Every structure is written in structure tokens, then in C-alpha cells.
């Protein structure tokens, strides 16, 4: 335009003539600054949508089948014993379980429904037990558990901190309430040995529970919660405690009790002698003993397989439905009747 | 500067905590150190500190930049008179009353009163570029009494008292007087003596001045009011969404507290413990079965903290960051760079980016905005004869509009070109007429009048000539381009103005009698300056023969009132010419003069001087009154016509904007005719469009005005305006599909904007396709803008280039300044500045739309991801009797927002493009998504929120149902809290990031990196950290931070975290220790669950999205389809059809609308363009 012309009233001439022209402020061109980077712009075209659904279906259904098969391969024996192990003449179960003078040994007979290959995992299962209650989860002191020199470190351990002014090791509600039912197994009159080593996570044993930390003042109060610990065994070897201290996420949970390295045959009977010590009666919780094998996917749970099959099936259905829709009512490219503002502004 | 080193921290923190969300997070952080917190304190403080730090660093950098400027300014040195000599002193040390010496090309350190200069007549030239952006030099002159003080020594023993007004922001007024001690007499001071800080001394060796205002009292600083801070509509709505979330938060906290209270109460009934393992017999406040109400109340706070994840802590800072980057992209857009003026676009306030995508009304200035404000002298009418053969753009456009080819113009143009090749390069001059050029005017009939006419052009102005010493060429510094055009024209026509002194002007003239060039001197007695109120300027001069003349030029309406009644031989002819010129889109001025009698002049002189010397408030009025006295009974010489050229690409741009459904209002100070013609030229008006004209130039009103009864005029005017508005409305209601244009003049606007009529006026204006307000003052412009803004509730954009547009630019939701010729004031007040009007198209249609769609997607996504996360927490609570236990590890929770999910969303906010730039421009209709707010309506926001809830439910229940109490590994281990938490967390992060991958429209490498690399790294790092073991626990936090920051800076990592964090000492990571490397990594169940959950959580959205784009597509979806189709076939043919189907809209404005309208009127033969055919089309309602 005219600004290029030198003559006339432009002031540019006088001032800038001598001065060096300053650098151009022109933006640098690059694909980045111009927002022209190569990109893929996925659009939901019929082809793409249908193939995505098909692909998900094709992947999911086999996984579902495999999961379901795995789950079905697991043999699981669940025996609830909290009611059965209280003598029938006892009306106040709570008083019964709290009475430490009575022997609470109880005998259960389990029938193996199917062949069980070793290792067979022994769990106890508690129900309606809120190990995930915040007051409970918080009530421990990791430093004390790990480090012998920090034995007096009991912050957060309320209300199981000290006994007669002495720090409790391990302190806190979790340790105090460690599960204390015990099981012994007999398989056709032979004693079945339970391997109770390595039932906890290795990292817990190595890093969280000190091998030089020994229980002190534990379960010495008037109210005894659960298991008493042998004061001569370091915490890192008290595996029941370590297992228990990994708090469960949900109110129904299992914890590993031990392993049996014996194959069991279908219709074998197993006799369990158990000490029914743990109080679940006051909060209406159930106690069960679980024997289970495992597969690559872990224990018995059909849900995962079913969920996979459902989602896979849903995707197949959607793929089919969208194919149909596409065939019956193809998209009209140039139809702009949907545009709401055309309708709105039709007046003028 | 805003901050100093000491005040920075408290002040910027205070700024930060003005945001409700930040206060909330601060309270949370404080509470999290009390036992009621569900997680450790540091985890709540960390993210807050990070967010605050980022914002504060941003503030600090901005402030530091300002500070650098300040320091530089304050440490500049100037010479101050001290102890009898001038010494260098820093600017900061200047005090009022100091006498300073400023040398050539120096800036004035403060507002000074000019005492004397290196010139004998004590004039000096200043450049005011920093003040108003005008590059022309302004002439300042000191009072005669002080002009003798020409060397350093003369200030010894000099004393004077200056009395002046208080500091104020008015750059162009200064009232005061100076009393010299020796003389005991007062002399008035005027702006003519005031040298403003930040302007520069030019063409003068040195000046002496007295400091009158320093620092913040200076006029330029007084003007530097910070522009009103504007918040975008999206941000306001976003706050609304945050409040919704807050209420949900309170609601679920209450629910949780109630359930928790009940559960706690039941734990101890009559001394019987229920959940004995919680020791209800040994309670504390937080868990007290005896006092469940207190526990519930405390739990409420716990829950408020816990569910704080509903509130996206990083939303504000992310949005700020994103907008900053968006603004950088706007600044660096090469398509908005103007080569000629070397100006790129500049987004000055980045927080309005997305508002650019929602503009409903554009209010535009005309001069300098639509037109390029370079004036060309093109025609004139002298003594009733019209001269000048040039054809204007508007005439061409008009001819084109009427369908007649402009043959004559073409031929004439070619011929002209050859003839005038030598001087065609003269800026501001496009006048071709052999009758008066090259001295031929002496042979014309009214050569005396012509001579006077040219002389007036050469004298009556305030330009300053600059003679190039080498070439002898003269260039002019003028206050306005019209003036320059006049002087250039005079020069070309033989009346060369070559020197101005304090006393008068020097001219080379062509003497008609001798036919020779003679030099003449005219003593300038007074200059009665131009003002927008006076709309005229006059110069009183005495020629060499001692005759006194007044030369006046001004707007026709003003000047005609002031002509002598006796002289009217060619006033009618001139008036006709003026109308013709106005029709052709030209700016006209009427020129007149009168010879003054000595007595009359003396009388005026007295009165005028008295007025000038008064310090009272009505001084300006007095001056006007005096001027009024002498500017009458003038003798008409003729009229000039100057073309105001349209900027490049304006009609196309307006067409596009109109197609985008944006309403365009033109607010101009110009005459109605000029405005209408510009309207035609840029397609805002067209034939067949019904024009509703509201004006007060009706005979009744004029008659009343002559009567002079102000009350009656007001009343009648108002009645008339209301009546015209109502009639216009009726007309619109009566008609069907016709489009209307509303044209209203400034006088009527005064009444239309009154409180009781403005609603009706707005209704009418909205119903019209285009609106032109002419003769409007800056104030009216601002008022109209406010009316549109508040009346429609939609986003308004004001664009302008001059100081007169500042009001409307600040008033509008978005102000755009044209960084063009007229000055910097508009730019300084604006939010975005561009070099040319046509860039508005790209700014709005491309950047505006992108920013809008990005920000709205971003906010939606933020809500979604936080709700997803928060709801999983809530659902887990329900399984732990709302005890406040968190599902996830505390650090991983707090880093969710700031680390694991922030980068992809920022990448989306910066880079996403729903439609490419080319298609944005091709289908301007797309823009309507913004003004109609389709992408940020409540239904979409709530939809995303619901989607978040749905995803959370799916994620949570699938996870816990899959990983119940059974073993999850082959080795028989069972799930515990940390493992379930880590799995669910993985699922959430997967789902949320996959959701991002679906949402993004535009996958560049950056998006890929942000989304995918993180997922990969999460696993890699898990393994790396397994090797780290024991570290001293006391400084584990610092170690953690250093460990975390190193990979943080290297890579956008989320998953890194799992591993790093898992491996850091158990005391720090507590429940997270080695979870991944030991427990999860080797468990197929973990991977299988992750896959299931991530996919399942996305299926609902994906399905809905498919249904939506297939059957209920938004506009951008359709264009994406087109874009997609365009890649595969060669669809130009098909696209053309589609384009038209999409684009044609019934705004009835723009080139295409005109074309379409023409297609409809196939049978109506349009006749040659002249004013009569136009007025036929015009529906005159008056």
C-alpha cells in the first residue's frame, strides 16, 4: 500500500534514515509455531468404529474364556466354622469366646470335592471385619517395627501404645488384634504338615519388620486382643503377624495361613483340629477356613472371566448394531438440518 | 512495579489466595497436619506449593521484566541546575521546580514547562510516539518572557512561580500561569508550553524546562491506568462448575459423616463393644462411640479434605499456562504478520483467548480500521466548479455493485498513468485535472478564488515542513493525514509551504499576474485549533501587505452556518458537489476565508487573550466563545474531497465474518453519507437491503433548533427518535425475509441511548443485519458497546485504532487494537492487537475457535478426571464405613492432579485442533459453536461430570469384584489395601489417559509423547526403584523430592512414579513399598484387570460418541468428515455444493449475500449508480 512511498507526509524518512534498520519482527516460520505439525486426526468413521469394536471383542472373548477356565480349574473348600465351633448349649457366644479358661478346640471334617494339586493354600477368611477402618489402619508404627533402636517410638499407635509406662512392641491396634485361631490338619489319619514359612511378602520381612526387633510388653493388658507373640522370636520371623499387618482392603478378606505340599484326591476327607480363639461374635463376623489351589490367575473367582465375556460380547453386539445402522441409515454428508442455529435464526 | 523483593512473597501469595479454590486448598493443607486428616500433611501441601510456585514464578518473571524497564528509566540521567551549574542527575532524584536541560533526542524526564530552547523563538519539536503513537513531530513554544534564557548562566538568579492545575490524565490540556519574580506579572501557560514525559526532543539542540510533575503525577503515568481486568465467560462458567463440585463435595461429606457417626455409635452399646478391635472403650475425639456427634462433625472435615480431589487444584494454573502458550501461538502466526509495517499480531492479555471464539457482535471503528487512514487528496470544488478526475474505490465498488463496467475509469486511468508517471508516487495526492495543474489554474474563470483556495490549503494547518538538505525535497509532519494531504496538494498545485517559524509561515507561491514563483511570508497571528467539538480550524494571518485574513476550514454543516449570507452565488453548487463527494465515500471539508478589519481583529484579540490567560475552569468555553466571534460571515471558497482508502481485504473479511454469523456494527465519527458509502464498499450494505435511517436532520427539528429553545428541542428530538425506532420495528415485523440495515446518527444516538429508550433501540438494532452509527463521539461508542454487551449478554468485540476508540475497546469484552498509523493508545488499551482489519478473520475464525474448543474440552476433561478419581475414593469409603481411609497411597493421590494427568491435558489445551485452519476459514459457520456456546453448555459439562461418575463406578466395581478375597497370584498371596489401591489407581490412570486419547482430535507427536510415553515409563520405573533400599528416614522427604524431580524434568512421567516411589524407603512410602515390583508386576491378574477396566470404562463414552457423531453431529464433526473425505477423493466438486449448503446464512451481509441477493433479483435491471437510485432503495422514514 502507500506506506512504501517515501515522499509526502511520512515521518519515516527523517528519523530512520540514519539509524540502522531494526530486526524484523516477523515471526519465524516453523511447522510447530504455525501449528501445522503432522498429525493424525482420528474420526469415528464406520469402518474404524466397527473394527475397533470387533477388535476389542476378538481380544476380550478369548481372555474371558481363559480366565473362566482358570477359575474353574481352581478347587476351593470353604468351611465356615464360627457357629459350628461353639457348643450348641452355649447361648452367649460372646461370653464363651471371651472366657479364656474354657478349651475351645473344635474338630471339623472336610471333604475334598475334586483332586487338588499341591501346593494347597490354607487361608482363614473373616467377614464383616473392618481392617480398613481408618482408626485401625493408622494404628501402627513402622519405625518401631523395623528398627530395634526405635522401640519407644509409638506415635500413631493409640490406643495400644504403652503398658505401665513401657512401650509396647509391636504397638497399635493391628498387632494387638492379630488373628489367633490355629489349625492342624489330618489327612486320612496321617498328619498333614502345614508349611508356615514364606507366607508373607519378602519385602515386608526384609525391610519392614526388623530381624533384631523382639516383642515386648505385648498383650499384657487387661484386655487381650488376639495372638500373643513369642518374645524370643524377632518380628521378621513372626509371619502370622506380618501377614495380619498387611491390612485388607475390604471387610471380607482372606489371609494366608500356610501351605500344604500334598496332593489331595477327590473324596478324601480332611480332619481339621482348630482352636477357636478369635472373637468375631461381638461384631457378627463369620470365620471360615479355606483350602484352595491356584492357577496363573490366582484363586477362584469367575467374575473376571464373566466380565471379559460380557464386555467382549457387548463389543460384538455394538459392532453388529453399528454395522446394521450404517447399512440401514447411512450418514448424510451434506445434511445440515441438524444445525440448531439454522433453525433458530430462520426468522431473519 | 507491583512487587519489591520484600513484598513479593506476601503480596503475590495474597493475590493467589483471592481465588476461592486456593483458599480451600490452603485450609486443607493446614488441616492435614491435624489428626483428622485422612493422609499425611506433606502430601496435601506438596501440590499446593507446586501450583503456587508455578504461578508465582510466572508472576515474578512478569514483574521482573517490568522492573528492568523501571530501573532503566529511573537511572537515566539528565542535567539539572544545581548550585549555579547543570549537573547530571538520575531521574529518580528530580524534584518539582528543578530546572533541567534536555538535549536533542533525549526523553523528557518529567512533565516540564518549556522555558527556552536553542532556537531564538524558543520553539522546539517533540515526538510523542510513546504517548499516542503518532510519529509526526509536534511543535512546542515557550512564552516570550522566558525565551531569552538561552544559556546555562542565565538561570543564576532567575526566579519564577508557576501555578498550575493538579495532576490529571488529560494529555492535551494544561492550565496554569507563570509569575516571573522580577516582573511581578502573570503569564498564562498552555499545553503549548508543556513537554510531556516520555516524549522525545527532536530537531532541537537543547531546551530548558521547569519540572512541574514528576513520577506518578506526570500525565503519561496518570493515563497509564491499568486496563479493567476482564474475565472470560468460560472462566465464569467454570467457577460455576467448581461451585457445583463444591456442593457435591459437601453433600457426600455429609452423607459420609452421618454414616460414620451411626457406625461409631453402634460400636459401643451399653458397654458392649461391637468392633472390639477398634477399642471403642478407649476412644478419642475422632472416634468416640459415646459422643458420635462430635466424631461425625470432625469426620466431616476429614471427608472435605479427602474428597478435595473433586476440586481440580491444578485447573487454574493449567489453564493459565495453556492460555499463555496459546497466546504465543497467536503472536507467532505468520498469517497475521503484516509485512509493510513489520507488525505481528500480539495477544496482550492471554486470559481472553477463548473469548475470541465466542464473539457475537463486532463493533468496529471506521477510520484506520476498515480504512487505512491514508488520505489522498482526490477532488475539490472551487467556486462552484468541480475539479479532479480520480475515481475512488467506493465509486468502483458502487459501479460494480450496479453492474455497469467502469470503462471510462479504465481508459482514463491508463492515460492518467502515463501522463502522471513522474509524480504518481506522491503519497496523499491522487488528484488529476489538467485544468488546474501545472499552473493552468490562472486561466480558469475564478482564478482569484482558486488562488485563495490554494493559499488557504498552504496556510491553514499546523504541519511542520522538513526540508531534506540534500535533495531539497520537502516532507511534512502533520497531526492528521488529511492535513498532510492538503499541504501536499498545495505543494503540487504550486503553493509550496516550506518553512514555519514562531512568527509565521513561508510559502513559494505562483504569482498569477507575473506567472513567476515568489516567496511570501504570512505572519500567523492566531491558530484556532481543531477540536472534535468545534469541527473546524482557523488561522488568522497577516500578509506582507498588512492585510489580515482569517482562513477557516471545517465540516460542511458547521461551515455553512458561518458563511456570510450575502455571498451565495456558488454555495448551492458547492453543496451539491459536497454531497456527490460524500456519496463517493470521500471526506469533505469546506474552505472559507474573510478579510478582517483592524478594529474587529483588535476586539477579538483582546477577548481571546483574556480568555487564554484565565485559569478558571470555563477557560475553554471562553476561548470557544471568542473564536466564535471571529469565525463568522466567511466567504466560501470551495470544498475539498479526500479519499479514505479501504484497507486491503476488508470486504472479504467482513464477508467471512458475516458468514460466521457475527454481527458487525460500524461506529464512526464520520458523516452519515460517508459511513453509508463505506458500508457499501465493504458490503455491509447492499442494494435491496432496506435501510432504516434514524436521524434528527428533519425539517421540524431543524426549525426548532433555529428557535433555540433547548427544552423543546430535547423533547421533540426524543419523541422523533422513539417514533422512528418504533416505525422501524413495525417495518421489520411486517416484512418476511428481507434484511435490514440500521443507520443512526450521533444526535439521535444521544436520545436512543437514554435509559428508557435503549431497550427498544437495541431490539431494533439486533433485528437488523447491519448497524451503522455515524457521527458518534468516543463516549457514545463506549455507551453503544456497553449497551450491546449488557443488552445481549453475548460477547462483544470492539476494534479500533485511535485514541477515540479507547473507550469502546475497554468497555467491550474483548478489545482489539489496530497497531496502525493513528497511534498506540488503542493498542495499549486493547487485549489483542493486530496490524490490519483483515487479520481479524484469522484471529477469530481460526485462533478464536481453536482456543474456545480447546479450553472447553480442557475444562470438561478436568472435571471428568477429577470426578472419576474422587468418586472412586467415595465408593471405597462406603466399604470402610466412611472411616476416612483412602484407597490410594497418599502421595500417589496428591500427585494425581499435578503429575500423572496434567501433561496430556495441557498438551490438548495447547495443540488440539478440531478442524484444521484451512477448513476453519472455509466453513466460517463453524464459528457459531462459540457464540452459541455449544461446546461449553451446561449439558455438556454435566455430561462429562456424569461420565466421570460412570467411569468411577465401572472402574471401582470391576476392580473390587475381580480382585475380591481370593488369591491374585499363583503363589497364593491375597489382595491387601495397598495392592488393591495400586491396581485401582493404575486403572484410573489408564482410563483417564485413554479417555484423553479418544478425546483428542489432533494427534501430533507431542500428544503421543505425553500420553503414551508415560504409560510405558510407569512400568519401567517400577523395576528401577526396586533396587533402592535403606535410606536414613529423617531426610527421606528431600531424597524423595530429588529423586522425583530428576526424572520429572527428563520425562513426562506418571508411571515412573509407581516404581520410584514404591522403592523408596518403607517409612516414606508406607503402604506402597515395593508393591509394584514385588506384588503386582508378576501377577497376570493385575494386567488382565487393568485391561478389562480401562476398556470397560471407555466403552460407554465411545459408544455415545459414535452415536453422536453419526446421528447428531456437531458442526465440527461434520467438517471433520468433510476433511476426512477430502483426503481420500478429489471432492472439490462435491465440497463446493456442501460448502454452500453449510455456509449460506441469512445474515444478509457481505459479498456473498450480495451475490445471492443479486441472483434472486435476476429480472430487476440495475441502472447506473448515482445518488438517486440509492435513495430509491433507501426507505426514508423521516
Coordinates of C-alpha atoms in Angstrom, one line a residue, chain B residues 21 24-25 47 51 238 241-242 244-246 248-249 252 305-319 857-875 888 892-903 905 941 944-953 955 985 988-989 991-993 995-996:
Chain B
X21 CA -10.1 -22.8 45.3
X24 CA -9.8 -24.2 50.1
X25 CA -6.6 -26.0 49.4
X47 CA 0.7 -30.0 45.2
X51 CA 0.8 -24.9 42.0
X238 CA -16.0 -22.7 35.1
X241 CA -18.9 -25.8 37.7
X242 CA -16.5 -25.6 40.6
X244 CA -21.3 -27.4 41.7
X245 CA -18.5 -29.7 42.6
X246 CA -18.1 -28.0 45.9
X248 CA -21.4 -32.3 45.7
X249 CA -18.4 -32.4 47.9
X252 CA -21.2 -36.5 50.1
X305 CA -10.2 -32.9 52.7
X306 CA -10.4 -36.4 51.3
X307 CA -12.9 -35.6 48.6
X308 CA -10.9 -32.5 47.8
X309 CA -9.9 -34.4 44.7
X310 CA -13.2 -33.3 43.2
X311 CA -11.8 -29.9 43.0
X312 CA -9.1 -29.8 40.4
X313 CA -6.3 -28.0 42.1
X314 CA -4.3 -27.6 39.0
X315 CA -7.1 -26.4 36.8
X316 CA -6.5 -22.7 37.2
X317 CA -2.7 -22.9 36.8
X318 CA -3.1 -25.3 33.8
X319 CA -5.5 -23.0 32.1
X857 CA -12.6 -29.5 26.1
X858 CA -9.9 -29.0 28.7
X859 CA -12.2 -27.9 31.4
X860 CA -14.6 -30.7 30.7
X861 CA -11.8 -33.2 30.8
X862 CA -10.5 -31.7 34.0
X863 CA -13.9 -32.1 35.6
X864 CA -14.1 -35.6 34.3
X865 CA -10.8 -36.8 35.6
X866 CA -11.2 -35.3 39.0
X867 CA -14.7 -36.7 39.4
X868 CA -13.5 -40.1 38.3
X869 CA -10.8 -40.0 40.9
X870 CA -12.9 -38.6 43.6
X871 CA -15.8 -40.9 43.2
X872 CA -13.6 -44.0 43.4
X873 CA -12.4 -42.6 46.8
X874 CA -16.0 -42.1 47.8
X875 CA -17.1 -45.6 46.7
X888 CA -4.8 -45.0 47.4
X892 CA 0.1 -41.0 44.7
X893 CA -3.2 -39.3 45.3
X894 CA -1.7 -35.9 45.7
X895 CA 0.4 -36.3 42.6
X896 CA -2.6 -37.4 40.5
X897 CA -3.5 -33.9 39.6
X898 CA -0.2 -32.3 39.3
X899 CA 1.8 -35.0 37.7
X900 CA 0.0 -38.0 36.4
X901 CA -2.8 -36.4 34.5
X902 CA -1.6 -32.9 33.9
X903 CA 0.6 -33.1 30.8
X905 CA -4.5 -32.2 29.2
X941 CA -20.4 -30.1 31.4
X944 CA -18.8 -35.0 31.3
X945 CA -19.3 -35.0 35.1
X946 CA -21.8 -37.9 34.7
X947 CA -19.3 -39.7 32.5
X948 CA -16.8 -39.2 35.3
X949 CA -19.2 -40.8 37.8
X950 CA -19.9 -43.6 35.5
X951 CA -16.3 -44.3 34.8
X952 CA -15.5 -44.3 38.5
X953 CA -18.3 -46.8 39.2
X955 CA -13.5 -48.8 37.5
X985 CA -5.0 -46.4 40.7
X988 CA -7.9 -44.9 36.9
X989 CA -4.7 -43.5 35.3
X991 CA -8.7 -45.0 31.8
X992 CA -8.2 -41.3 32.2
X993 CA -5.4 -41.2 29.8
X995 CA -10.0 -41.1 27.6
X996 CA -7.7 -38.3 26.6

